[in-house]
Coordinates of C-alpha atoms in Angstrom, one line a residue:
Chain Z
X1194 CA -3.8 -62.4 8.2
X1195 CA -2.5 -64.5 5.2
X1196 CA -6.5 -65.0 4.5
X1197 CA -6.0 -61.2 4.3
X1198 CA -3.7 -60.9 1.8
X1199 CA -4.9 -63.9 -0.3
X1200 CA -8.5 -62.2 -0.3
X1201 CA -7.6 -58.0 -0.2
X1202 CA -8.9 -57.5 -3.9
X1203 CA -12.3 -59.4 -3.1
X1204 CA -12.8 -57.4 -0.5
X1205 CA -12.2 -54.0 -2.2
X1206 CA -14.2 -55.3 -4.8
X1207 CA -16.6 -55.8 -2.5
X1208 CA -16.4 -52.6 -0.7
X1209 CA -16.6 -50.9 -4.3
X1210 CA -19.4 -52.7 -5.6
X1211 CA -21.5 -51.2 -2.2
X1212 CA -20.0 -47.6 -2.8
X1213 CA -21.2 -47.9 -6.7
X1214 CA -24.5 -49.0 -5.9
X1215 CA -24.8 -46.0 -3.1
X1216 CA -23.4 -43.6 -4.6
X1217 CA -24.4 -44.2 -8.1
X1218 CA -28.0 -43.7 -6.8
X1219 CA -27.5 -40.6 -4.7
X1220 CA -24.5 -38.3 -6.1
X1221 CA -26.0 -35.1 -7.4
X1222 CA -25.5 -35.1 -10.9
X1223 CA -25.3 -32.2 -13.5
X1224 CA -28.6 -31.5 -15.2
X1225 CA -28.3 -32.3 -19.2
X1226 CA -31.1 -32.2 -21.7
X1227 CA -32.6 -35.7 -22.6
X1228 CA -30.3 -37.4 -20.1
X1229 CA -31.9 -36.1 -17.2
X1230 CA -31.1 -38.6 -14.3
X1231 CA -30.9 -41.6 -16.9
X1232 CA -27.0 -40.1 -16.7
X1233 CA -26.5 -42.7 -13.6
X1234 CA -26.0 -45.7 -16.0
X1235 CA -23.2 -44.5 -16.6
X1236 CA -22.0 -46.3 -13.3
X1237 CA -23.2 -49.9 -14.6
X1238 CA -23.9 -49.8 -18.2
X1239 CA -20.4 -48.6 -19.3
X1240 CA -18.3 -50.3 -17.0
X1241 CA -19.8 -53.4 -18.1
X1242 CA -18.3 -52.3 -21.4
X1243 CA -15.2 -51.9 -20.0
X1244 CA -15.2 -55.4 -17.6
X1245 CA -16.2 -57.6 -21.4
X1246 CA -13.1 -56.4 -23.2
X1247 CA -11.0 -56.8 -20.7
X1248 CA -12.2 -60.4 -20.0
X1249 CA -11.2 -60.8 -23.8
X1250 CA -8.0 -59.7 -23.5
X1251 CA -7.1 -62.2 -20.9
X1252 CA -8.9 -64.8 -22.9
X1253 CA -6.6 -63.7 -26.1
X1254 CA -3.4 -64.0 -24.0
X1255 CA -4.2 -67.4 -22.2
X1256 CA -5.1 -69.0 -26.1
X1257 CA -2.0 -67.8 -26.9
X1258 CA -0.4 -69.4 -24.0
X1259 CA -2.0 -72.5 -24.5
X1260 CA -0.9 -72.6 -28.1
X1261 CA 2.4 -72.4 -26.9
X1262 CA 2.6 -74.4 -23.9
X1263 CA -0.1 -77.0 -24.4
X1264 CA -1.1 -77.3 -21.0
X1265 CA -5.0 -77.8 -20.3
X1266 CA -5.3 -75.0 -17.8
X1267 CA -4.5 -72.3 -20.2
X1268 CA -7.8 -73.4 -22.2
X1269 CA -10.0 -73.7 -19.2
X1270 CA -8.6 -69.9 -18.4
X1271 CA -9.3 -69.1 -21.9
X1272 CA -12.9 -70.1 -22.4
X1273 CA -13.6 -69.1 -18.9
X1274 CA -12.3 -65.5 -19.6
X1275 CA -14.9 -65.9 -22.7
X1276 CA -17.5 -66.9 -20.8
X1277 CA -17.4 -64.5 -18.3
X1278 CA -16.8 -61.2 -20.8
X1279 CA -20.4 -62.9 -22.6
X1280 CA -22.0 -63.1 -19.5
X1281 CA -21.1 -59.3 -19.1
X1282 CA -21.6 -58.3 -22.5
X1283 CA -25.2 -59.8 -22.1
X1284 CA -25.5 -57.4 -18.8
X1285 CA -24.2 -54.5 -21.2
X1286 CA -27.0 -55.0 -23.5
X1287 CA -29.5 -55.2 -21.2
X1288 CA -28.6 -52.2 -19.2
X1289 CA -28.1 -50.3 -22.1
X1290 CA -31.3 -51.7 -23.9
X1291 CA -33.7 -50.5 -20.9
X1292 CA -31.8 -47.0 -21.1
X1293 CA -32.4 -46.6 -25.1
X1294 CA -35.7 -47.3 -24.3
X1295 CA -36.5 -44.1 -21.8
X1296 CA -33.9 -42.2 -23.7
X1297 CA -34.0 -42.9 -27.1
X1298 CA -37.8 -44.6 -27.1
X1299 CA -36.9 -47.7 -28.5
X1300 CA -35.3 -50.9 -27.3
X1301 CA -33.0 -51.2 -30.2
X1302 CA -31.7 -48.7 -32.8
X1303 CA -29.4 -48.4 -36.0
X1304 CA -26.3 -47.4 -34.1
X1305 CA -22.6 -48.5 -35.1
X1306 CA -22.2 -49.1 -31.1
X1307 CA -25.1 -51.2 -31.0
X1308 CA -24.2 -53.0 -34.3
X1309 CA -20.7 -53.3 -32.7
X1310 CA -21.6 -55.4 -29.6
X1311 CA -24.2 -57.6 -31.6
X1312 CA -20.9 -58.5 -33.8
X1313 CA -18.9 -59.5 -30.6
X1314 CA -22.2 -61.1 -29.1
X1315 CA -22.7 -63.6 -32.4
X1316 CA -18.8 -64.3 -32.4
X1317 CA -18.6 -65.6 -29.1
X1318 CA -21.6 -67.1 -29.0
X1319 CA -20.4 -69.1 -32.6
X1320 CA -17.2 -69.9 -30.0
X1321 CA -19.0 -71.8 -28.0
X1322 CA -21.0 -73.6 -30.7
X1323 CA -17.4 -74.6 -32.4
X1324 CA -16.3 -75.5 -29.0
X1325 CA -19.2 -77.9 -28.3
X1326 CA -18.9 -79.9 -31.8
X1327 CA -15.9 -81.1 -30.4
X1328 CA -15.2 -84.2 -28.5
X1329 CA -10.9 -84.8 -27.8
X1330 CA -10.0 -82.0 -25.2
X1331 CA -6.8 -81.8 -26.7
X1332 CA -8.1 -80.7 -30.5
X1333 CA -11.0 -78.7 -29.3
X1334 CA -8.2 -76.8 -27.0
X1335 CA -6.2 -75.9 -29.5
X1336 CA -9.1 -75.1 -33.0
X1337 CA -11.2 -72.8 -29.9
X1338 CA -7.3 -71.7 -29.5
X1339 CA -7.1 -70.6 -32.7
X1340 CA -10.4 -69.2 -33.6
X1341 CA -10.7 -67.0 -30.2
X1342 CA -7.0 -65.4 -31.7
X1343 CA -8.8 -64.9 -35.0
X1344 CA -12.0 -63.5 -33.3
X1345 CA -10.3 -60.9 -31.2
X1346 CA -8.7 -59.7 -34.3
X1347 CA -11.4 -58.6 -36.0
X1348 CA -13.8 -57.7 -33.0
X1349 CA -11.6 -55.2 -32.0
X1350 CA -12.0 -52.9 -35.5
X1351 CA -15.4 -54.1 -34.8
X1352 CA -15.9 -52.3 -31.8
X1353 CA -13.2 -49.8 -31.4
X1354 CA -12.6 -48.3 -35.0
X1355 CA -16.2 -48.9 -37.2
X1356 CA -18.2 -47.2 -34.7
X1357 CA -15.5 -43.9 -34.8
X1358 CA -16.1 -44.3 -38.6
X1359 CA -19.7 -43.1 -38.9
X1360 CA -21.5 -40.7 -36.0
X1361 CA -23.4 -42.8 -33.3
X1362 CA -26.2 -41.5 -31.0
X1363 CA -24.5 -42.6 -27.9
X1364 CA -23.9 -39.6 -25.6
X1365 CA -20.5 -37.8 -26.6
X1366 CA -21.1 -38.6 -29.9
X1367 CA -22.6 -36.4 -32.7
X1368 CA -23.0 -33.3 -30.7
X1369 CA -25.1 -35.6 -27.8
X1370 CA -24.6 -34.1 -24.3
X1371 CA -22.5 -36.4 -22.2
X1372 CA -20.0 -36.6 -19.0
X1373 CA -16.9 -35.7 -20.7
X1374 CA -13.6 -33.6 -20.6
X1375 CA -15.6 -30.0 -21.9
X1376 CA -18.5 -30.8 -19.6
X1377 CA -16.7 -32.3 -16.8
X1378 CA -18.1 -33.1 -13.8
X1379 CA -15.8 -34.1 -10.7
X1380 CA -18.9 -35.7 -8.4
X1381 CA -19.5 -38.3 -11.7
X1382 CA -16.2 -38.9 -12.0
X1383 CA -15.6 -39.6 -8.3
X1384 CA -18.1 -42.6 -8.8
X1385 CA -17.1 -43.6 -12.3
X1386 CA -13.7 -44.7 -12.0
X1387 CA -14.4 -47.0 -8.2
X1388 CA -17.5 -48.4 -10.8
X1389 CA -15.2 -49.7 -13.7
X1390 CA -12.2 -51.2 -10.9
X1391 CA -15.7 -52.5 -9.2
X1392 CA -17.1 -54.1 -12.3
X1393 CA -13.7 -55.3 -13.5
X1394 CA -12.8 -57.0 -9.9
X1395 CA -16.3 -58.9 -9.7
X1396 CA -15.4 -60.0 -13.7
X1397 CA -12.3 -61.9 -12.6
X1398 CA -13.4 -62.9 -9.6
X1399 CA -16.4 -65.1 -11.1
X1400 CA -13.6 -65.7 -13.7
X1401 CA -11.8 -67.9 -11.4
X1402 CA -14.7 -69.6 -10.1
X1403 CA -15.5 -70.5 -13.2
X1404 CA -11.9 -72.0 -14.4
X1405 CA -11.5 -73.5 -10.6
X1406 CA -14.2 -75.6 -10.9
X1407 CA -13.8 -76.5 -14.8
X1408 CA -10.3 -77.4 -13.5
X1409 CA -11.5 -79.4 -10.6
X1410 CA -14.1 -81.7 -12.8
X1411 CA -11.4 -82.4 -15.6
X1412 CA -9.1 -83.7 -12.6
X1413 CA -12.1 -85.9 -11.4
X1414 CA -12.2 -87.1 -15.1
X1415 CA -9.0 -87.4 -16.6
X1416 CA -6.9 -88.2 -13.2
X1417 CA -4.0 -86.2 -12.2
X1418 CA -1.7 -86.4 -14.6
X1419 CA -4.4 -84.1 -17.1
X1420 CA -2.6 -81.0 -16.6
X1421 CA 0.8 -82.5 -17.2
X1422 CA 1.7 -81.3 -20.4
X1423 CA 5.6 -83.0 -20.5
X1424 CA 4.0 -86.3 -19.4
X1425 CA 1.6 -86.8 -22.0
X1426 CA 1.4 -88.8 -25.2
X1427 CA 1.5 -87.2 -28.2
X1428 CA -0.5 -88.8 -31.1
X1429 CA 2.4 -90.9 -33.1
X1430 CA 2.2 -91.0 -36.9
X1431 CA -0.2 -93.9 -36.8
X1432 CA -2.7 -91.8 -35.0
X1433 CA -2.8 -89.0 -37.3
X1434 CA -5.4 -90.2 -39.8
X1435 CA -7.8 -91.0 -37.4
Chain R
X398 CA 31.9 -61.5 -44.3
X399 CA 30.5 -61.1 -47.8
X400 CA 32.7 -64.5 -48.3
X401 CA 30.7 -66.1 -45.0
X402 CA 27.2 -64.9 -45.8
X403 CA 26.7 -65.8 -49.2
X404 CA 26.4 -69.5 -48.7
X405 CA 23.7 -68.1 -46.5
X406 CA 22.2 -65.8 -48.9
X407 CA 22.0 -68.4 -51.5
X408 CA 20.9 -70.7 -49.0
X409 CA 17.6 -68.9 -48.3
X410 CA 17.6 -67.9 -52.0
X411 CA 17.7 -71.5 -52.7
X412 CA 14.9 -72.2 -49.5
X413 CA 13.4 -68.8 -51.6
X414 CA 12.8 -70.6 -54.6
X415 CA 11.7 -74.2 -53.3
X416 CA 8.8 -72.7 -51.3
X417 CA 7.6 -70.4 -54.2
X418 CA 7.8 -74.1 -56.8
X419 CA 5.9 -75.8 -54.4
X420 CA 3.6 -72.9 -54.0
X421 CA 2.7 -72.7 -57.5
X422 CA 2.5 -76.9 -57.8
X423 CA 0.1 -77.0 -54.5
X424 CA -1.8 -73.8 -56.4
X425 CA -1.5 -75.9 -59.7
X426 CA -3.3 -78.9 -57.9
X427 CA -6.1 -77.0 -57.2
X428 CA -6.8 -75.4 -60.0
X429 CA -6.8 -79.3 -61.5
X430 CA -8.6 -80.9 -58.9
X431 CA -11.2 -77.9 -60.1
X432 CA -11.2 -79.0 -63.5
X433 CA -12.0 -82.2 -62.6
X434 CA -14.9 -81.9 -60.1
X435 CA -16.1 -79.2 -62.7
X436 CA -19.6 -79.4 -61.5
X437 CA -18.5 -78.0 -57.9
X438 CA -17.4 -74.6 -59.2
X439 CA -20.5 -75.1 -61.8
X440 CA -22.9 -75.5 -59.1
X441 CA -21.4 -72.3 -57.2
X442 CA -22.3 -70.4 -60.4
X443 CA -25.6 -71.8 -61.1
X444 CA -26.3 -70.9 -57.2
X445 CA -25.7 -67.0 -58.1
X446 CA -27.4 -67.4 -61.4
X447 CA -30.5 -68.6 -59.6
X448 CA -30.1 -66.2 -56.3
X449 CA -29.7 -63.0 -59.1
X450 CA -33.1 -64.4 -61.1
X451 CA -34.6 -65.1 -57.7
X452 CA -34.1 -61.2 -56.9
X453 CA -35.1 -60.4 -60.5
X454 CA -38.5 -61.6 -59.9
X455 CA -39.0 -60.2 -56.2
X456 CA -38.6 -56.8 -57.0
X457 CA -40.3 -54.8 -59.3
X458 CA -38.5 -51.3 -58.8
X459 CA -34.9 -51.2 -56.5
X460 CA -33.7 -48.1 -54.8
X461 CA -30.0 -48.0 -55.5
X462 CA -29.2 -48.5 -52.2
X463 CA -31.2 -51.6 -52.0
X464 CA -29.6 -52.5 -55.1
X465 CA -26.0 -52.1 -54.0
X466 CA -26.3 -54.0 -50.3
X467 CA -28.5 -57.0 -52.0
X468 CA -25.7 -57.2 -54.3
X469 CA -22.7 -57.6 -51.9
X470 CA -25.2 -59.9 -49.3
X471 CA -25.6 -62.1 -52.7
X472 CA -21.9 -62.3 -53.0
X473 CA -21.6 -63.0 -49.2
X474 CA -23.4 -66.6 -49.3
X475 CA -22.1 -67.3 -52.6
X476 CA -18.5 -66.9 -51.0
X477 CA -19.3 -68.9 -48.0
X478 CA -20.2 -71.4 -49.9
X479 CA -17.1 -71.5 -52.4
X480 CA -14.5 -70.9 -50.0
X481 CA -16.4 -73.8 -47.3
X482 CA -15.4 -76.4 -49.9
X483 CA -11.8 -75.1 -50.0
X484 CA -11.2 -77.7 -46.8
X485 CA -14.5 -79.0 -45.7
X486 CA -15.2 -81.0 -49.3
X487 CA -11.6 -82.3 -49.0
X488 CA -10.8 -86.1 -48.0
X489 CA -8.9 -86.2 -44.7
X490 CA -6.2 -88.6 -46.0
X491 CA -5.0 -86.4 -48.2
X492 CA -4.0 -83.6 -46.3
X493 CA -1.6 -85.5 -44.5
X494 CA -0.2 -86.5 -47.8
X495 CA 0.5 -82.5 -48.6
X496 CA 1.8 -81.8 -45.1
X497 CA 4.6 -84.5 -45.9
X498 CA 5.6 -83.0 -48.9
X499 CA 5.3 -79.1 -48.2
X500 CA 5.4 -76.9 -45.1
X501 CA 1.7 -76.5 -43.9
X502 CA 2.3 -72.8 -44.2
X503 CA 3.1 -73.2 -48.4
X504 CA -0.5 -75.4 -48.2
X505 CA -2.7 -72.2 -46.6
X506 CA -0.8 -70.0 -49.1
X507 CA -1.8 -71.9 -51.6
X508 CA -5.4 -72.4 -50.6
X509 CA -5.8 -68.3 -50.2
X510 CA -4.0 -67.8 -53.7
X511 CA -6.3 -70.1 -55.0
X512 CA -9.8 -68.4 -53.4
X513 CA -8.7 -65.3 -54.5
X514 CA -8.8 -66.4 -57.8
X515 CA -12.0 -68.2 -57.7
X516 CA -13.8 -65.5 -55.8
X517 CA -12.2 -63.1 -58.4
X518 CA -14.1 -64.8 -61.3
X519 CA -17.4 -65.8 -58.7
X520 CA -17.4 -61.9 -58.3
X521 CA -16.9 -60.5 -62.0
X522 CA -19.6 -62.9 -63.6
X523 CA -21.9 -62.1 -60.5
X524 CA -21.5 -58.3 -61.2
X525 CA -22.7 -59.3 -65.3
X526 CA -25.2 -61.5 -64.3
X527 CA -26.6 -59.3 -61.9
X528 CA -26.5 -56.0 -63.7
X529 CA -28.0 -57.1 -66.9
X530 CA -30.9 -58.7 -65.0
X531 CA -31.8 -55.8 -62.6
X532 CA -30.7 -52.3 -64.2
X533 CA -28.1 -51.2 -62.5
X534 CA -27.3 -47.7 -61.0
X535 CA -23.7 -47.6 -61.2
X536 CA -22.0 -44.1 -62.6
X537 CA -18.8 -44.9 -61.6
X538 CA -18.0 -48.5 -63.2
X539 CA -14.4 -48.6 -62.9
X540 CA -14.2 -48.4 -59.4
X541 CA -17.0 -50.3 -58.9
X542 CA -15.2 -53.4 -60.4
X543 CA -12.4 -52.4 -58.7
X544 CA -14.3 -52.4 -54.8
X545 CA -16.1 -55.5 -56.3
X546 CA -12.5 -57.2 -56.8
X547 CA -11.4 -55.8 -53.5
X548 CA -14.4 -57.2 -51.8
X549 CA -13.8 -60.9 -53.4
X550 CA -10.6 -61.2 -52.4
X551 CA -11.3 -60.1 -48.5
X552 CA -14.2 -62.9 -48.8
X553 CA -11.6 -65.4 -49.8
X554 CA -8.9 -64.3 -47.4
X555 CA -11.2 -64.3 -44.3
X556 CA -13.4 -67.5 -45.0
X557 CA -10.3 -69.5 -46.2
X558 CA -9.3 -69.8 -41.9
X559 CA -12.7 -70.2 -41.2
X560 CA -13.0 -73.1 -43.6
X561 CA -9.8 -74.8 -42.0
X562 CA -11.6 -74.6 -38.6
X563 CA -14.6 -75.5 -39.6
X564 CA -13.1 -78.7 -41.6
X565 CA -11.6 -79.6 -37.9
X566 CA -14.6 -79.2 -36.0
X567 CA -16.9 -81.3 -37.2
X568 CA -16.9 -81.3 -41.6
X569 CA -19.8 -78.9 -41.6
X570 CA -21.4 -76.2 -43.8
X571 CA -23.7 -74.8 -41.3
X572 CA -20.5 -74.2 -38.5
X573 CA -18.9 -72.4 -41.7
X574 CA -22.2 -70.4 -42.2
X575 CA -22.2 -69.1 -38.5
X576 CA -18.7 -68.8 -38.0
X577 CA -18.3 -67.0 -41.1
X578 CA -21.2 -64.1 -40.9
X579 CA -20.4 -62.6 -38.1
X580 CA -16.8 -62.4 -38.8
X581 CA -17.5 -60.5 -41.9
X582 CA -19.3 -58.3 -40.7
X583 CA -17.1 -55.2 -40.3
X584 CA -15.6 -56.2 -43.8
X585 CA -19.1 -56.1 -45.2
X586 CA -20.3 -53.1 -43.8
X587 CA -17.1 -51.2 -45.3
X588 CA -17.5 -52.6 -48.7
X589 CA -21.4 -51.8 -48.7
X590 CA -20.2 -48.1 -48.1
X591 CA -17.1 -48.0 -50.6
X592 CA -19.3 -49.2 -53.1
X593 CA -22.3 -46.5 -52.1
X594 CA -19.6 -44.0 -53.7
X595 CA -19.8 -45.8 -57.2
X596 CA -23.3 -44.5 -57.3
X597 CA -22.2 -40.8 -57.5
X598 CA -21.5 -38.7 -60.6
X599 CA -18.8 -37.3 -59.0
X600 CA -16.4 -38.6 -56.0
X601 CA -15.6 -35.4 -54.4
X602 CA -13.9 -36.9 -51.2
X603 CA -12.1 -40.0 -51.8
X604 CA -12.5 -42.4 -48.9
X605 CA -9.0 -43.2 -48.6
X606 CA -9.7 -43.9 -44.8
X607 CA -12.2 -47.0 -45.2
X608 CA -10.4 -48.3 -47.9
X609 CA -7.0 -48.2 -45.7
X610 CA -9.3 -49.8 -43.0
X611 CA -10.4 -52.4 -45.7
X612 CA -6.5 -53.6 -46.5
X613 CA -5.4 -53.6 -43.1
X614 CA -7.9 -55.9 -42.0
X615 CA -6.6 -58.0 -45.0
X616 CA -3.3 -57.7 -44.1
X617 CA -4.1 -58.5 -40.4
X618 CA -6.0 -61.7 -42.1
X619 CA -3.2 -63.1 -44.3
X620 CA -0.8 -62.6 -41.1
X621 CA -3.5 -64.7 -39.0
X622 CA -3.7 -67.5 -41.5
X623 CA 0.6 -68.1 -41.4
X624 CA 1.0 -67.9 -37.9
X625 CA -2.2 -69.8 -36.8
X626 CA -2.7 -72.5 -39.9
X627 CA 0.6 -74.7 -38.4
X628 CA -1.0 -74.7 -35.3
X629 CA -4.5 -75.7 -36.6
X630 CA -3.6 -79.0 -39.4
X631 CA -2.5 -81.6 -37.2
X632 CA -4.9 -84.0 -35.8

């Protein structure tokens, strides 16, 4: 029972994952001009969307935390969280790249959307360059720390408030039929909203695969007392020019 | 309680006034470390001299468009590589010798101050260099300058962290170069569209919106620098 309740949201996301897949092939859907039934990536393209910024956020917050509290953990969270929200941005392009192509007839277009996820694509990707040109856990911690705070503050505008700036040819925008509030359509909806908490779920759950066994090889490295912030050294003034 | 908090008042005022001296000394310091490696900020402007004749003998006819956008991507490398040096070209000893004598917060003040400056004067000889080589379609000049200005000193405050980080990291240019361009992305993309309004006769709608979006993101900048630089100078 404890098994239960240590494992309920894997298995709802489990559950969901099945229903998406189902239903987001077989719910009737309205009938819209151009769309047609390319309307059903809605179920995987967007929520991939959705599963990447959230995956940021946490990674924000837990470079924040290490900041503060200096404990390795935090980091591993951190660029875990990054990882994972690249891994689904990657899936967001691609899913939406195949769909431009039947919709839209090419693979890639001028669009402030588009333009937006390249930004955030090439920013976390230069993450993990900065990351790897680093050798003392400690330091590397705390610049990827820094930069990842820096990042998020200008790939939010980048996504959220450029694209709202200029008309985009997504659909919903620019006069574009799309599933919306004025053309709303309660069978979509009833699939949309299980898809994102689907989505989201399988994000963090690979999320904490990913940090659990970072975690577990810096413990087979550094020895126990790695994760002990309190206990550790700090450089003394003699190490500082080094 | 006037008679209890003045000794505060005075306290900060006096806290006030230290931190705006050392300021100005550490902003002092690099204007004369400038002076005296003259052939860094030299080689910066031979480097858009020779980028603007480059584009002088590529193109025989520009659309104004082309024009504009070639303009501000011409600025773009010439800033990376001006603001890179601000930490990266720096020996490591000495920054432990400012971080004993000022707050590490007065130091990244200092270093923005000072790229704003430099990117000021990068930016106004680019904008005479490059509109007497290729004939420029400009109506509105004023504003120009003014975007052009605008756009220098959002160069300088976002590649002034980036140069910190990348100084930590490893000491080098190309980690500036692609840390840096995709970060200024949203910045460049508003100023190539400010500007786009300089080539009207007329500004009938002012676009107060972008350039609101423009000094927020500088302000959010600035406010990254002091809370994060602290975290990022010790070693």
């Amino acid at each position: 029972m404890s098994l239960f309740w240590k494992a309920w949201w894997k298995i709802l996301c489990v559950v969901l994952l099945l229903y998406t897949i189902l239903a987001g092939f077989f719910v009737p859907i309205p009938e819209l001009d151009i769309l047609h039934e390319s309307i059903r990536n809605l179920f995987f393209h967007v929520p991939m969307w959705f599963a990447m910024t959230l995956m940021l956020l946490v990674s924000v917050i837990y470079s924040i935390r290490y900041l503060i509290s200096r404990n390795l953990k935090d980091d591993i969270v951190a660029s875990s969280s990054v990882r994972v929200g690249l891994l689904f941005g990657i899936a967001g392009l691609v899913t939406g790249m195949e769909w431009a192509r039947a919709t839209w007839g090419a693979w890639w277009v001028n669009d402030p959307k588009l333009l937006g996820a390249a930004v955030g694509l090439l920013l976390y990707l230069a993450y993990f360059v900065l990351r790897g040109s680093m050798e003392d856990l400690d330091k590397r911690a705390r610049v990827a720390a820094v930069t990842n705070v820096m990042f998020y503050a200008i790939f939010i505008p980048a996504i959220f408030i450029v694209p709202r700036l200029t008309d985009s040819l997504h659909p919903g925008n620019g006069g574009n039929p799309a599933f919306s509030s004025y053309d709303l359509d309660n069978n979509m909806r009833w699939v949309f909203y299980p898809a994102v908490l689907a989505w989201t779920l399988l994000a963090g759950w690979i999320m904490t695969l990913v940090a659990r066994i970072q975690i577990i090889h810096l413990r087979l490295a550094g020895g126990p007392d790695i994760f002990n912030a309190k206990k550790k050294v700090h450089a003394g003034p003699a190490d500082v020019t080094a | 309680m006037p008679a209890a908090s003045l000794p505060l008042l005075s306290g900060s005022l006096t806290i006030f006034v230290a931190m705006l001296k050392a300021i100005g000394s550490l902003f002092m310091k690099e204007v004369r470390l400038e002076w005296r490696q003259r052939y860094a900020l030299s080689g910066i402007l031979l480097y858009l001299g020779a980028t603007v004749f480059l584009i002088y003998i590529s193109f025989v006819e520009m659309k104004p468009e082309t024009w504009l956008t070639l303009f501000w991507i011409v600025l773009l490398f010439t800033a990376v590589n001006a603001v890179a040096k601000s930490f990266i070209q720096e020996h490591r000893g000495r920054f432990l010798y400012y971080y004993s004598i000022a707050h590490p917060r007065w130091v990244i003040v200092a270093k923005l101050l000072y790229n704003c400056a430099v990117m000021m004067v990068i930016g106004i000889v680019g904008v005479f260099l490059y509109s007497t080589m290729n004939a420029s379609p400009i109506e509105q000049r004023g504003y120009f300058m003014a975007i052009v200005i605008l756009g220098c000193i959002s160069f300088a405050l976002s590649f002034t962290m980036m140069s910190a980080i990348a100084a930590k990291a490893s000491q080098n240019v190309a980690l500036m170069a692609i840390l840096s361009l995709p970060f200024i992305l949203p910045v460049l993309l508003l100023l190539i569209k400010l500007s786009q309004f300089a080539l009207l006769i007329h500004i009938e709608i002012f676009p107060w919106r972008d350039l609101l979006l423009l000094l927020s993101l500088d302000v959010i900048m600035v406010a990254l620098a002091l809370i994060l630089f602290p975290y990022l100078w010790r070693d």
